[in-house]
Amino acid sequence: MSLPSPYFTYEDQILKAGKVSLIEIARTVGTPAYVYSAQGFLDPITQLRKYLGKMDHLICFAMKANSNLSVLKLLNQVGVGMDLVSGGELHRASLLKTPADHLVFSGVGKTTREMSDALDYQGQGIYSFNIESMAELTTLNQVALEKGKKARVALRFNPDVDAKSHPYISTGLKKNKFGMNRNEILKIAASIRELQAIEFAGVSIHIGSQILTLAPIEQAFRKLRILINELNDILPKPLTFADLGGGLGVRYQNEKPPRLETYCNLIKKHFGIPKSSNQPPLKILIEPGRMISANAGILLTRVLFRKKRKDKDFLILDAGMNDLIRPALYQSYHHIAPLEKSLAQGKQKKTNVVGPVCESSDCFASSRPLPEKLKEGDLLAIFSSGAYGFTMANTYNSRPRPPEVLVEGEQYRVIRKRETYDDLTRGEAELIKQS
Ligand SMILES: *Cc1c(COP(=O)(O)O)cnc(C)c1O
């Protein structure tokens, strides 16, 4: 199988991020460690921009996929906005001084404090609150009224289409907790004047993640287009933007994700031209996360032990489910390859690749054919770890979270330090001394 990411490839028998040897990074930074390729984040942005062309658009990176400040800074520098899902993510944006009109706030459960902070952001407030229920909308209205501010909102439409991805990452079915149906949205629109502090300016959708065919996306776009037209007939002012969410799949194993050009053409087809002359063109927002960052990152790890069994060995790594939880959480596939190409060849044996955490779900791959000669001390890369990797890391088993490293051209630098034992006990250790 070829490697799933073009940003981490063998050169002179060694796995490199561009020109930089991952063995060198492992030597200086230690393992486990996340390593990202700057080029890997930027290329998909360049492509999306090219294919969206002249269409008025804003790419809002879904920060929950990778929220390292240096990564976000890189994206901010090329004018990418952010899709936020918490006050903590808003704080990250504020540290970076991301422009207010480059921020949207999604999620089913925003607190009044989060609403208040987002309304105050840079004085003017963020570009859009993506609203998921009537209850949330009335609360936001209240919070904005008290401040004498106006909140621009998009209502999140649940188009009831099956994204055909993992159930945990499907969000566009009516049984899911996300969004509102057509009737709920039309009803809100009809009485929107009563919500004096709300500017209803857009609609949003997001039907799931790791979507590998465009059919459900097109179905959702078609339903959304119809809803926009219906809304424009009853709203005092036509909608000015549509937020089409994220969700495009990437290659982890042998998947064939939709081409970005085809995806962008679909956007242009449904939202490019106003349906009637009295409607202004819609500004299009998209919220890709995984598609930007998954294959821009790997997790570097070292084999601690090989535990031999008759027909299946265990390879025990120094990385665990606390560092990268996706396989344990979604049974997701991550390609695993040695940093020395010579170790990738030779007799294969079924292998369970596991971490040191005290849970049987702490398993990166089960019954994976891997070279039998891989042994204690060998370095491996766990591919496609740049999205929902570090951001989902935790300190279970009191394991400090790994560092993050960014490779830019021929340089690399640590962009998040490895956590220390003192980091782990901060907020606790002070308190035992007092008693
Ligand atoms: C998670 C999320 C995204 C990003 O999804 P990806 O599959 O990573 O592209 C975009 N929009 C919303 C509302 C989300 O919750």
Tab-separated table of C-alpha atoms and ligand atoms in Angstrom:
chain	number	residue	atom	x	y	z
A	1	MET	CA	0.000	0.000	0.000
A	2	SER	CA	1.263	3.466	-0.756
A	3	LEU	CA	1.523	5.917	2.111
A	4	PRO	CA	-1.690	7.905	2.673
A	5	SER	CA	-0.042	11.328	2.946
A	6	PRO	CA	2.139	13.001	0.314
A	7	TYR	CA	3.740	15.091	3.065
A	8	PHE	CA	5.489	12.193	4.799
A	9	THR	CA	7.449	10.050	2.374
A	10	TYR	CA	10.619	7.968	2.196
A	11	GLU	CA	13.719	9.619	0.843
A	12	ASP	CA	17.093	7.886	1.032
A	13	GLN	CA	15.430	5.050	2.958
A	14	ILE	CA	14.202	7.357	5.721
A	15	LEU	CA	10.723	8.690	6.360
A	16	LYS	CA	10.808	12.453	6.101
A	17	ALA	CA	8.482	15.394	6.441
A	18	GLY	CA	9.505	17.220	3.300
A	19	LYS	CA	13.283	17.455	3.677
A	20	VAL	CA	13.364	16.849	7.406
A	21	SER	CA	14.171	13.390	8.775
A	22	LEU	CA	11.655	12.153	11.297
A	23	ILE	CA	14.453	10.168	12.940
A	24	GLU	CA	16.182	13.459	13.665
A	25	ILE	CA	12.998	14.876	15.163
A	26	ALA	CA	12.547	11.768	17.320
A	27	ARG	CA	16.134	12.144	18.524
A	28	THR	CA	15.822	15.776	19.548
A	29	VAL	CA	12.174	15.959	20.684
A	30	GLY	CA	11.635	12.400	21.905
A	31	THR	CA	8.606	10.173	21.474
A	32	PRO	CA	5.653	10.115	21.368
A	33	ALA	CA	5.358	13.375	19.427
A	34	TYR	CA	3.011	14.839	16.858
A	35	VAL	CA	4.724	16.134	13.732
A	36	TYR	CA	2.956	18.406	11.245
A	37	SER	CA	3.847	19.616	7.782
A	38	ALA	CA	3.023	23.292	7.167
A	39	GLN	CA	2.664	22.552	3.471
A	40	GLY	CA	0.149	19.872	4.333
A	41	PHE	CA	-2.216	22.427	5.904
A	42	LEU	CA	-1.753	25.058	3.211
A	43	ASP	CA	-2.124	22.995	0.038
A	44	PRO	CA	-5.820	22.136	0.517
A	45	ILE	CA	-6.545	25.815	1.228
A	46	THR	CA	-4.854	26.842	-2.011
A	47	GLN	CA	-6.847	24.235	-3.898
A	48	LEU	CA	-10.195	25.178	-2.394
A	49	ARG	CA	-9.554	28.815	-3.223
A	50	LYS	CA	-8.609	27.967	-6.780
A	51	TYR	CA	-11.712	25.873	-7.367
A	52	LEU	CA	-14.134	28.253	-5.643
A	53	GLY	CA	-12.689	30.915	-7.883
A	54	LYS	CA	-14.517	34.215	-7.985
A	55	MET	CA	-17.281	33.067	-5.692
A	56	ASP	CA	-17.526	35.252	-2.572
A	57	HIS	CA	-16.355	32.810	0.081
A	58	LEU	CA	-14.675	32.373	3.438
A	59	ILE	CA	-12.929	29.209	4.574
A	60	CYS	CA	-13.407	28.742	8.325
A	61	PHE	CA	-11.112	25.975	9.554
A	62	ALA	CA	-12.903	23.799	12.118
A	63	MET	CA	-10.591	24.463	15.026
A	64	LYS	CA	-11.602	21.337	16.915
A	65	ALA	CA	-9.655	19.277	14.356
A	66	ASN	CA	-6.341	20.926	15.280
A	67	SER	CA	-6.182	23.923	17.563
A	68	ASN	CA	-2.462	24.401	18.043
A	69	LEU	CA	-1.850	28.157	18.064
A	70	SER	CA	1.072	27.981	15.632
A	71	VAL	CA	-1.004	25.935	13.199
A	72	LEU	CA	-3.891	28.392	13.496
A	73	LYS	CA	-1.488	31.282	13.018
A	74	LEU	CA	-0.246	29.724	9.807
A	75	LEU	CA	-3.835	29.499	8.561
A	76	ASN	CA	-4.728	32.994	9.787
A	77	GLN	CA	-1.782	34.392	7.857
A	78	VAL	CA	-3.326	33.207	4.606
A	79	GLY	CA	-6.704	34.695	5.532
A	80	VAL	CA	-8.437	31.563	6.753
A	81	GLY	CA	-11.153	32.069	9.383
A	82	MET	CA	-12.173	29.704	12.160
A	83	ASP	CA	-15.214	27.648	13.053
A	84	LEU	CA	-15.427	27.570	16.852
A	85	VAL	CA	-17.322	25.255	19.148
A	86	SER	CA	-16.407	26.607	22.583
A	87	GLY	CA	-15.299	29.593	24.602
A	88	GLY	CA	-11.877	27.993	24.886
A	89	GLU	CA	-11.565	28.017	21.126
A	90	LEU	CA	-12.705	31.653	21.092
A	91	HIS	CA	-9.884	32.372	23.531
A	92	ARG	CA	-7.421	30.794	21.103
A	93	ALA	CA	-8.761	33.030	18.322
A	94	SER	CA	-8.405	36.079	20.561
A	95	LEU	CA	-4.754	35.231	21.312
A	96	LEU	CA	-4.176	35.192	17.557
A	97	LYS	CA	-6.233	38.334	16.966
A	98	THR	CA	-8.210	36.533	14.294
A	99	PRO	CA	-10.483	39.189	12.740
A	100	ALA	CA	-14.027	39.125	14.171
A	101	ASP	CA	-15.591	38.747	10.742
A	102	HIS	CA	-13.570	35.556	10.229
A	103	LEU	CA	-15.208	33.699	13.120
A	104	VAL	CA	-18.321	31.556	13.335
A	105	PHE	CA	-19.502	29.768	16.459
A	106	SER	CA	-21.137	26.329	16.030
A	107	GLY	CA	-22.347	23.727	18.511
A	108	VAL	CA	-25.594	22.653	20.184
A	109	GLY	CA	-24.804	23.861	23.681
A	110	LYS	CA	-23.399	27.371	23.938
A	111	THR	CA	-23.466	28.863	27.422
A	112	THR	CA	-24.492	32.465	28.120
A	113	ARG	CA	-20.899	33.249	29.031
A	114	GLU	CA	-19.726	31.929	25.672
A	115	MET	CA	-22.405	33.955	23.905
A	116	SER	CA	-21.435	37.052	25.824
A	117	ASP	CA	-17.705	36.649	25.077
A	118	ALA	CA	-18.410	36.097	21.375
A	119	LEU	CA	-20.633	39.197	21.238
A	120	ASP	CA	-17.854	41.240	22.838
A	121	TYR	CA	-15.106	39.833	20.607
A	122	GLN	CA	-13.056	42.766	19.290
A	123	GLY	CA	-15.931	45.053	20.226
A	124	GLN	CA	-17.997	44.186	17.183
A	125	GLY	CA	-18.725	40.503	17.872
A	126	ILE	CA	-18.108	37.468	15.700
A	127	TYR	CA	-19.460	37.037	12.162
A	128	SER	CA	-22.090	34.420	12.994
A	129	PHE	CA	-23.621	32.331	15.723
A	130	ASN	CA	-24.745	29.089	14.119
A	131	ILE	CA	-27.911	28.422	16.078
A	132	GLU	CA	-29.269	24.955	16.702
A	133	SER	CA	-32.586	25.477	18.527
A	134	MET	CA	-35.291	28.003	19.332
A	135	ALA	CA	-34.275	27.865	22.984
A	136	GLU	CA	-30.717	28.806	22.079
A	137	LEU	CA	-31.924	31.643	19.860
A	138	THR	CA	-34.096	33.221	22.572
A	139	THR	CA	-31.231	32.954	25.047
A	140	LEU	CA	-28.851	34.634	22.620
A	141	ASN	CA	-31.436	37.351	21.996
A	142	GLN	CA	-31.614	37.970	25.732
A	143	VAL	CA	-27.840	38.092	26.162
A	144	ALA	CA	-27.473	40.492	23.235
A	145	LEU	CA	-30.354	42.711	24.401
A	146	GLU	CA	-28.728	43.156	27.800
A	147	LYS	CA	-25.582	44.375	26.089
A	148	GLY	CA	-27.413	46.557	23.613
A	149	LYS	CA	-25.815	44.557	20.810
A	150	LYS	CA	-27.082	42.700	17.811
A	151	ALA	CA	-26.156	39.056	17.159
A	152	ARG	CA	-25.860	37.900	13.567
A	153	VAL	CA	-27.059	34.321	13.277
A	154	ALA	CA	-27.324	31.430	10.882
A	155	LEU	CA	-29.911	28.789	11.684
A	156	ARG	CA	-28.520	25.296	11.408
A	157	PHE	CA	-30.640	23.163	9.138
A	158	ASN	CA	-30.766	19.412	9.688
A	159	PRO	CA	-31.542	18.166	6.171
A	160	ASP	CA	-32.169	14.559	7.268
A	161	VAL	CA	-29.663	12.963	4.907
A	162	ASP	CA	-27.419	10.026	5.677
A	163	ALA	CA	-23.761	10.961	5.349
A	164	LYS	CA	-22.893	7.248	5.473
A	165	SER	CA	-19.930	7.741	7.760
A	166	HIS	CA	-19.397	6.352	11.261
A	167	PRO	CA	-22.538	6.809	13.460
A	168	TYR	CA	-20.528	8.861	15.986
A	169	ILE	CA	-19.618	11.376	13.286
A	170	SER	CA	-22.953	11.547	11.434
A	171	THR	CA	-24.847	14.693	12.299
A	172	GLY	CA	-27.383	15.316	9.522
A	173	LEU	CA	-30.075	12.766	10.321
A	174	LYS	CA	-33.264	13.821	12.046
A	175	LYS	CA	-32.469	11.446	14.921
A	176	ASN	CA	-29.231	13.389	15.596
A	177	LYS	CA	-29.111	16.179	18.173
A	178	PHE	CA	-27.939	18.710	15.588
A	179	GLY	CA	-29.844	21.479	13.838
A	180	MET	CA	-33.518	22.081	13.121
A	181	ASN	CA	-35.891	20.838	10.456
A	182	ARG	CA	-37.485	22.932	7.724
A	183	ASN	CA	-40.696	23.594	9.652
A	184	GLU	CA	-38.905	24.750	12.777
A	185	ILE	CA	-36.757	27.131	10.757
A	186	LEU	CA	-39.682	28.554	8.767
A	187	LYS	CA	-41.594	29.075	12.000
A	188	ILE	CA	-38.708	31.007	13.537
A	189	ALA	CA	-38.370	33.091	10.377
A	190	ALA	CA	-42.047	34.033	10.505
A	191	SER	CA	-41.682	35.516	13.976
A	192	ILE	CA	-38.095	36.756	13.764
A	193	ARG	CA	-39.103	40.402	14.251
A	194	GLU	CA	-39.953	39.633	17.879
A	195	LEU	CA	-36.312	38.843	18.530
A	196	GLN	CA	-35.043	42.389	18.441
A	197	ALA	CA	-31.386	41.639	19.063
A	198	ILE	CA	-31.134	38.970	16.366
A	199	GLU	CA	-30.089	39.559	12.803
A	200	PHE	CA	-31.123	36.427	10.921
A	201	ALA	CA	-28.678	36.567	8.010
A	202	GLY	CA	-27.744	33.008	7.110
A	203	VAL	CA	-28.302	29.289	7.236
A	204	SER	CA	-25.845	26.529	7.975
A	205	ILE	CA	-25.533	22.782	7.547
A	206	HIS	CA	-22.987	20.169	8.560
A	207	ILE	CA	-24.094	16.604	7.941
A	208	GLY	CA	-21.186	14.620	9.311
A	209	SER	CA	-17.519	13.894	8.986
A	210	GLN	CA	-15.269	11.661	6.866
A	211	ILE	CA	-17.862	11.772	4.072
A	212	LEU	CA	-16.596	9.833	1.088
A	213	THR	CA	-19.268	10.359	-1.543
A	214	LEU	CA	-20.746	13.614	-2.730
A	215	ALA	CA	-24.282	12.235	-3.073
A	216	PRO	CA	-25.414	13.058	0.500
A	217	ILE	CA	-23.704	16.436	0.303
A	218	GLU	CA	-25.493	17.246	-2.943
A	219	GLN	CA	-28.799	16.122	-1.455
A	220	ALA	CA	-28.232	18.428	1.511
A	221	PHE	CA	-27.224	21.328	-0.774
A	222	ARG	CA	-30.394	20.866	-2.841
A	223	LYS	CA	-32.612	20.894	0.247
A	224	LEU	CA	-30.754	23.894	1.652
A	225	ARG	CA	-31.143	25.845	-1.592
A	226	ILE	CA	-34.899	25.267	-1.523
A	227	LEU	CA	-35.058	26.362	2.113
A	228	ILE	CA	-33.083	29.534	1.351
A	229	ASN	CA	-35.553	30.438	-1.373
A	230	GLU	CA	-38.499	29.824	0.955
A	231	LEU	CA	-36.896	31.915	3.680
A	232	ASN	CA	-36.169	34.782	1.345
A	233	ASP	CA	-39.872	34.934	0.532
A	234	ILE	CA	-40.832	35.552	4.150
A	235	LEU	CA	-37.882	37.355	5.724
A	236	PRO	CA	-37.802	41.156	5.854
A	237	LYS	CA	-34.332	41.035	4.233
A	238	PRO	CA	-32.912	38.218	2.073
A	239	LEU	CA	-30.243	35.998	3.603
A	240	THR	CA	-26.693	37.102	2.924
A	241	PHE	CA	-24.720	33.937	3.556
A	242	ALA	CA	-24.842	30.156	3.637
A	243	ASP	CA	-22.437	28.123	5.748
A	244	LEU	CA	-22.037	24.724	4.118
A	245	GLY	CA	-20.152	23.056	6.972
A	246	GLY	CA	-17.258	20.653	6.640
A	247	GLY	CA	-17.137	16.902	6.590
A	248	LEU	CA	-15.188	15.954	3.500
A	249	GLY	CA	-13.387	12.675	3.967
A	250	VAL	CA	-9.686	11.965	3.606
A	251	ARG	CA	-7.552	8.976	2.814
A	252	TYR	CA	-6.574	6.936	5.879
A	253	GLN	CA	-6.239	3.587	4.105
A	254	ASN	CA	-7.445	3.123	0.541
A	255	GLU	CA	-10.412	5.484	0.574
A	256	LYS	CA	-10.974	7.655	-2.469
A	257	PRO	CA	-12.274	10.965	-1.140
A	258	PRO	CA	-14.218	13.221	-3.497
A	259	ARG	CA	-12.067	15.587	-5.528
A	260	LEU	CA	-12.052	19.129	-4.247
A	261	GLU	CA	-12.754	20.432	-7.708
A	262	THR	CA	-15.951	18.367	-7.937
A	263	TYR	CA	-16.985	19.474	-4.443
A	264	CYS	CA	-16.430	23.135	-5.288
A	265	ASN	CA	-18.305	22.772	-8.565
A	266	LEU	CA	-21.245	21.427	-6.601
A	267	ILE	CA	-21.140	24.506	-4.384
A	268	LYS	CA	-21.070	26.778	-7.408
A	269	LYS	CA	-23.910	24.856	-9.034
A	270	HIS	CA	-26.265	25.238	-6.074
A	271	PHE	CA	-25.226	28.546	-4.568
A	272	GLY	CA	-23.363	30.353	-7.319
A	273	ILE	CA	-26.184	32.155	-9.037
A	274	PRO	CA	-29.091	33.807	-7.230
A	275	LYS	CA	-32.352	32.122	-8.151
A	276	SER	CA	-34.086	35.387	-8.815
A	277	SER	CA	-32.776	38.788	-9.693
A	278	ASN	CA	-34.010	40.461	-6.483
A	279	GLN	CA	-31.794	38.174	-4.382
A	280	PRO	CA	-28.233	39.283	-3.706
A	281	PRO	CA	-25.499	36.682	-4.283
A	282	LEU	CA	-24.837	34.576	-1.212
A	283	LYS	CA	-21.516	34.617	0.509
A	284	ILE	CA	-20.420	31.012	0.999
A	285	LEU	CA	-18.693	29.785	4.137
A	286	ILE	CA	-17.201	26.327	4.436
A	287	GLU	CA	-15.877	24.707	7.606
A	288	PRO	CA	-13.398	22.001	6.654
A	289	GLY	CA	-11.423	20.436	9.488
A	290	ARG	CA	-10.241	16.913	8.788
A	291	MET	CA	-9.680	17.629	5.118
A	292	ILE	CA	-7.198	20.385	5.925
A	293	SER	CA	-5.279	18.761	8.717
A	294	ALA	CA	-5.572	14.947	8.890
A	295	ASN	CA	-2.808	14.127	6.443
A	296	ALA	CA	-0.722	17.110	7.500
A	297	GLY	CA	0.240	15.215	10.648
A	298	ILE	CA	1.664	11.975	11.996
A	299	LEU	CA	2.263	10.638	15.473
A	300	LEU	CA	5.853	9.563	16.049
A	301	THR	CA	6.259	6.653	18.426
A	302	ARG	CA	8.792	4.079	19.533
A	303	VAL	CA	8.312	0.359	20.016
A	304	LEU	CA	8.802	-0.514	23.681
A	305	PHE	CA	8.443	-4.285	23.409
A	306	ARG	CA	7.400	-7.126	21.159
A	307	LYS	CA	5.330	-9.680	22.968
A	308	LYS	CA	5.378	-12.932	21.069
A	309	ARG	CA	2.352	-15.168	20.682
A	310	LYS	CA	1.831	-18.158	18.453
A	311	ASP	CA	-0.151	-16.616	15.622
A	312	LYS	CA	-0.366	-12.990	16.636
A	313	ASP	CA	2.264	-10.809	18.296
A	314	PHE	CA	1.763	-7.615	20.238
A	315	LEU	CA	3.825	-4.545	19.496
A	316	ILE	CA	3.690	-2.315	22.544
A	317	LEU	CA	4.309	1.358	21.774
A	318	ASP	CA	5.214	4.361	23.896
A	319	ALA	CA	2.113	6.134	22.465
A	320	GLY	CA	-1.278	5.225	23.852
A	321	MET	CA	-4.971	5.876	23.415
A	322	ASN	CA	-4.579	8.989	25.528
A	323	ASP	CA	-2.312	10.446	22.823
A	324	LEU	CA	-4.440	9.367	19.839
A	325	ILE	CA	-7.891	8.131	20.755
A	326	ARG	CA	-9.471	7.701	17.311
A	327	PRO	CA	-8.830	3.970	16.915
A	328	ALA	CA	-10.246	3.275	20.384
A	329	LEU	CA	-13.201	5.628	19.908
A	330	TYR	CA	-14.245	4.911	16.322
A	331	GLN	CA	-12.254	1.793	15.381
A	332	SER	CA	-10.626	4.072	12.839
A	333	TYR	CA	-7.793	2.883	10.630
A	334	HIS	CA	-4.393	4.594	10.817
A	335	HIS	CA	-1.570	3.473	8.596
A	336	ILE	CA	1.554	2.537	10.561
A	337	ALA	CA	5.024	2.506	9.018
A	338	PRO	CA	8.605	2.348	10.294
A	339	LEU	CA	10.849	5.390	9.883
A	340	GLU	CA	13.531	3.199	8.333
A	341	LYS	CA	12.309	1.835	5.058
A	342	SER	CA	14.456	-1.281	5.369
A	343	LEU	CA	12.315	-2.300	8.341
A	344	ALA	CA	9.171	-2.204	6.202
A	345	GLN	CA	10.324	-5.183	4.171
A	346	GLY	CA	10.588	-8.864	4.975
A	347	LYS	CA	8.345	-11.497	6.495
A	348	GLN	CA	5.040	-10.180	7.809
A	349	LYS	CA	3.133	-11.357	10.828
A	350	LYS	CA	-0.315	-10.482	12.139
A	351	THR	CA	0.260	-7.919	14.837
A	352	ASN	CA	-1.806	-6.112	17.439
A	353	VAL	CA	-0.280	-2.661	17.814
A	354	VAL	CA	-1.130	-1.431	21.287
A	355	GLY	CA	-0.304	1.304	23.767
A	356	PRO	CA	0.671	1.072	27.433
A	357	VAL	CA	-2.662	2.290	28.838
A	358	CYS	CA	-4.584	-0.060	31.101
A	359	GLU	CA	-7.552	-0.609	28.774
A	360	SER	CA	-8.000	-3.296	26.161
A	361	SER	CA	-9.339	-0.634	23.793
A	362	ASP	CA	-5.855	0.929	23.825
A	363	CYS	CA	-5.143	-0.552	20.425
A	364	PHE	CA	-3.981	1.236	17.259
A	365	ALA	CA	-4.371	-1.744	14.951
A	366	SER	CA	-5.474	-5.314	15.405
A	367	SER	CA	-4.335	-8.274	13.313
A	368	ARG	CA	-2.405	-5.869	11.085
A	369	PRO	CA	0.216	-7.594	8.922
A	370	LEU	CA	3.503	-5.923	9.876
A	371	PRO	CA	7.148	-6.932	9.489
A	372	GLU	CA	8.125	-9.530	12.036
A	373	LYS	CA	11.517	-7.904	12.473
A	374	LEU	CA	10.104	-4.726	14.027
A	375	LYS	CA	11.446	-4.725	17.548
A	376	GLU	CA	12.189	-2.816	20.728
A	377	GLY	CA	13.547	0.651	20.008
A	378	ASP	CA	12.311	0.909	16.421
A	379	LEU	CA	10.607	4.154	15.458
A	380	LEU	CA	7.192	4.221	13.787
A	381	ALA	CA	4.886	6.822	12.310
A	382	ILE	CA	1.142	6.574	12.839
A	383	PHE	CA	-0.247	8.360	9.799
A	384	SER	CA	-3.139	10.752	9.258
A	385	SER	CA	-3.028	12.034	12.833
A	386	GLY	CA	-3.211	15.780	12.173
A	387	ALA	CA	-6.981	15.982	12.712
A	388	TYR	CA	-8.705	14.964	15.948
A	389	GLY	CA	-5.331	13.741	17.157
A	390	PHE	CA	-3.746	16.079	19.658
A	391	THR	CA	-7.056	17.913	20.205
A	392	MET	CA	-8.558	14.709	21.568
A	393	ALA	CA	-5.475	13.783	23.585
A	394	ASN	CA	-5.877	13.512	27.325
A	395	THR	CA	-3.844	12.592	30.348
A	396	TYR	CA	-5.516	9.293	31.255
A	397	ASN	CA	-3.218	7.088	33.349
A	398	SER	CA	-1.462	10.370	34.293
A	399	ARG	CA	0.393	10.356	31.028
A	400	PRO	CA	1.643	13.805	29.989
A	401	ARG	CA	0.394	14.840	26.557
A	402	PRO	CA	2.948	14.673	23.743
A	403	PRO	CA	4.665	17.680	22.144
A	404	GLU	CA	3.722	19.053	18.731
A	405	VAL	CA	6.319	19.866	16.095
A	406	LEU	CA	5.862	21.899	12.928
A	407	VAL	CA	7.997	21.350	9.846
A	408	GLU	CA	8.292	24.326	7.524
A	409	GLY	CA	10.610	23.869	4.579
A	410	GLU	CA	13.908	22.566	5.926
A	411	GLN	CA	13.236	23.748	9.470
A	412	TYR	CA	11.325	22.211	12.311
A	413	ARG	CA	10.327	23.615	15.670
A	414	VAL	CA	8.391	22.593	18.733
A	415	ILE	CA	5.027	24.379	18.727
A	416	ARG	CA	3.799	22.814	21.946
A	417	LYS	CA	6.100	21.536	24.637
A	418	ARG	CA	5.769	18.054	26.002
A	419	GLU	CA	3.746	18.226	29.194
A	420	THR	CA	5.644	17.594	32.400
A	421	TYR	CA	4.614	15.734	35.543
A	422	ASP	CA	4.258	19.136	37.179
A	423	ASP	CA	1.843	20.187	34.435
A	424	LEU	CA	-0.215	17.118	35.276
A	425	THR	CA	-0.612	17.999	38.934
A	426	ARG	CA	-1.041	21.785	38.520
A	427	GLY	CA	-4.163	22.834	40.375
A	428	GLU	CA	-3.859	19.866	42.742
A	429	ALA	CA	-0.354	19.840	44.153
A	430	GLU	CA	-0.706	23.337	45.665
A	431	LEU	CA	-3.819	22.202	47.502
A	432	ILE	CA	-2.325	19.293	49.447
A	433	LYS	CA	0.257	21.619	50.976
A	434	GLN	CA	-2.427	23.831	52.524
A	435	SER	CA	-4.081	21.113	54.598
B	1	LIG	C1	-16.702	19.208	13.382
B	1	LIG	C2	-17.371	20.215	12.550
B	1	LIG	C3	-16.809	20.612	11.322
B	1	LIG	C4	-15.570	19.986	10.748
B	1	LIG	O1	-15.804	18.685	10.318
B	1	LIG	P1	-14.673	17.908	9.485
B	1	LIG	O2	-15.257	16.584	9.249
B	1	LIG	O3	-13.460	17.866	10.321
B	1	LIG	O4	-14.464	18.672	8.217
B	1	LIG	C5	-17.436	21.618	10.634
B	1	LIG	N1	-18.577	22.201	11.091
B	1	LIG	C6	-19.152	21.830	12.256
B	1	LIG	C7	-20.376	22.496	12.698
B	1	LIG	C8	-18.564	20.824	13.016
B	1	LIG	O5	-19.152	20.443	14.160
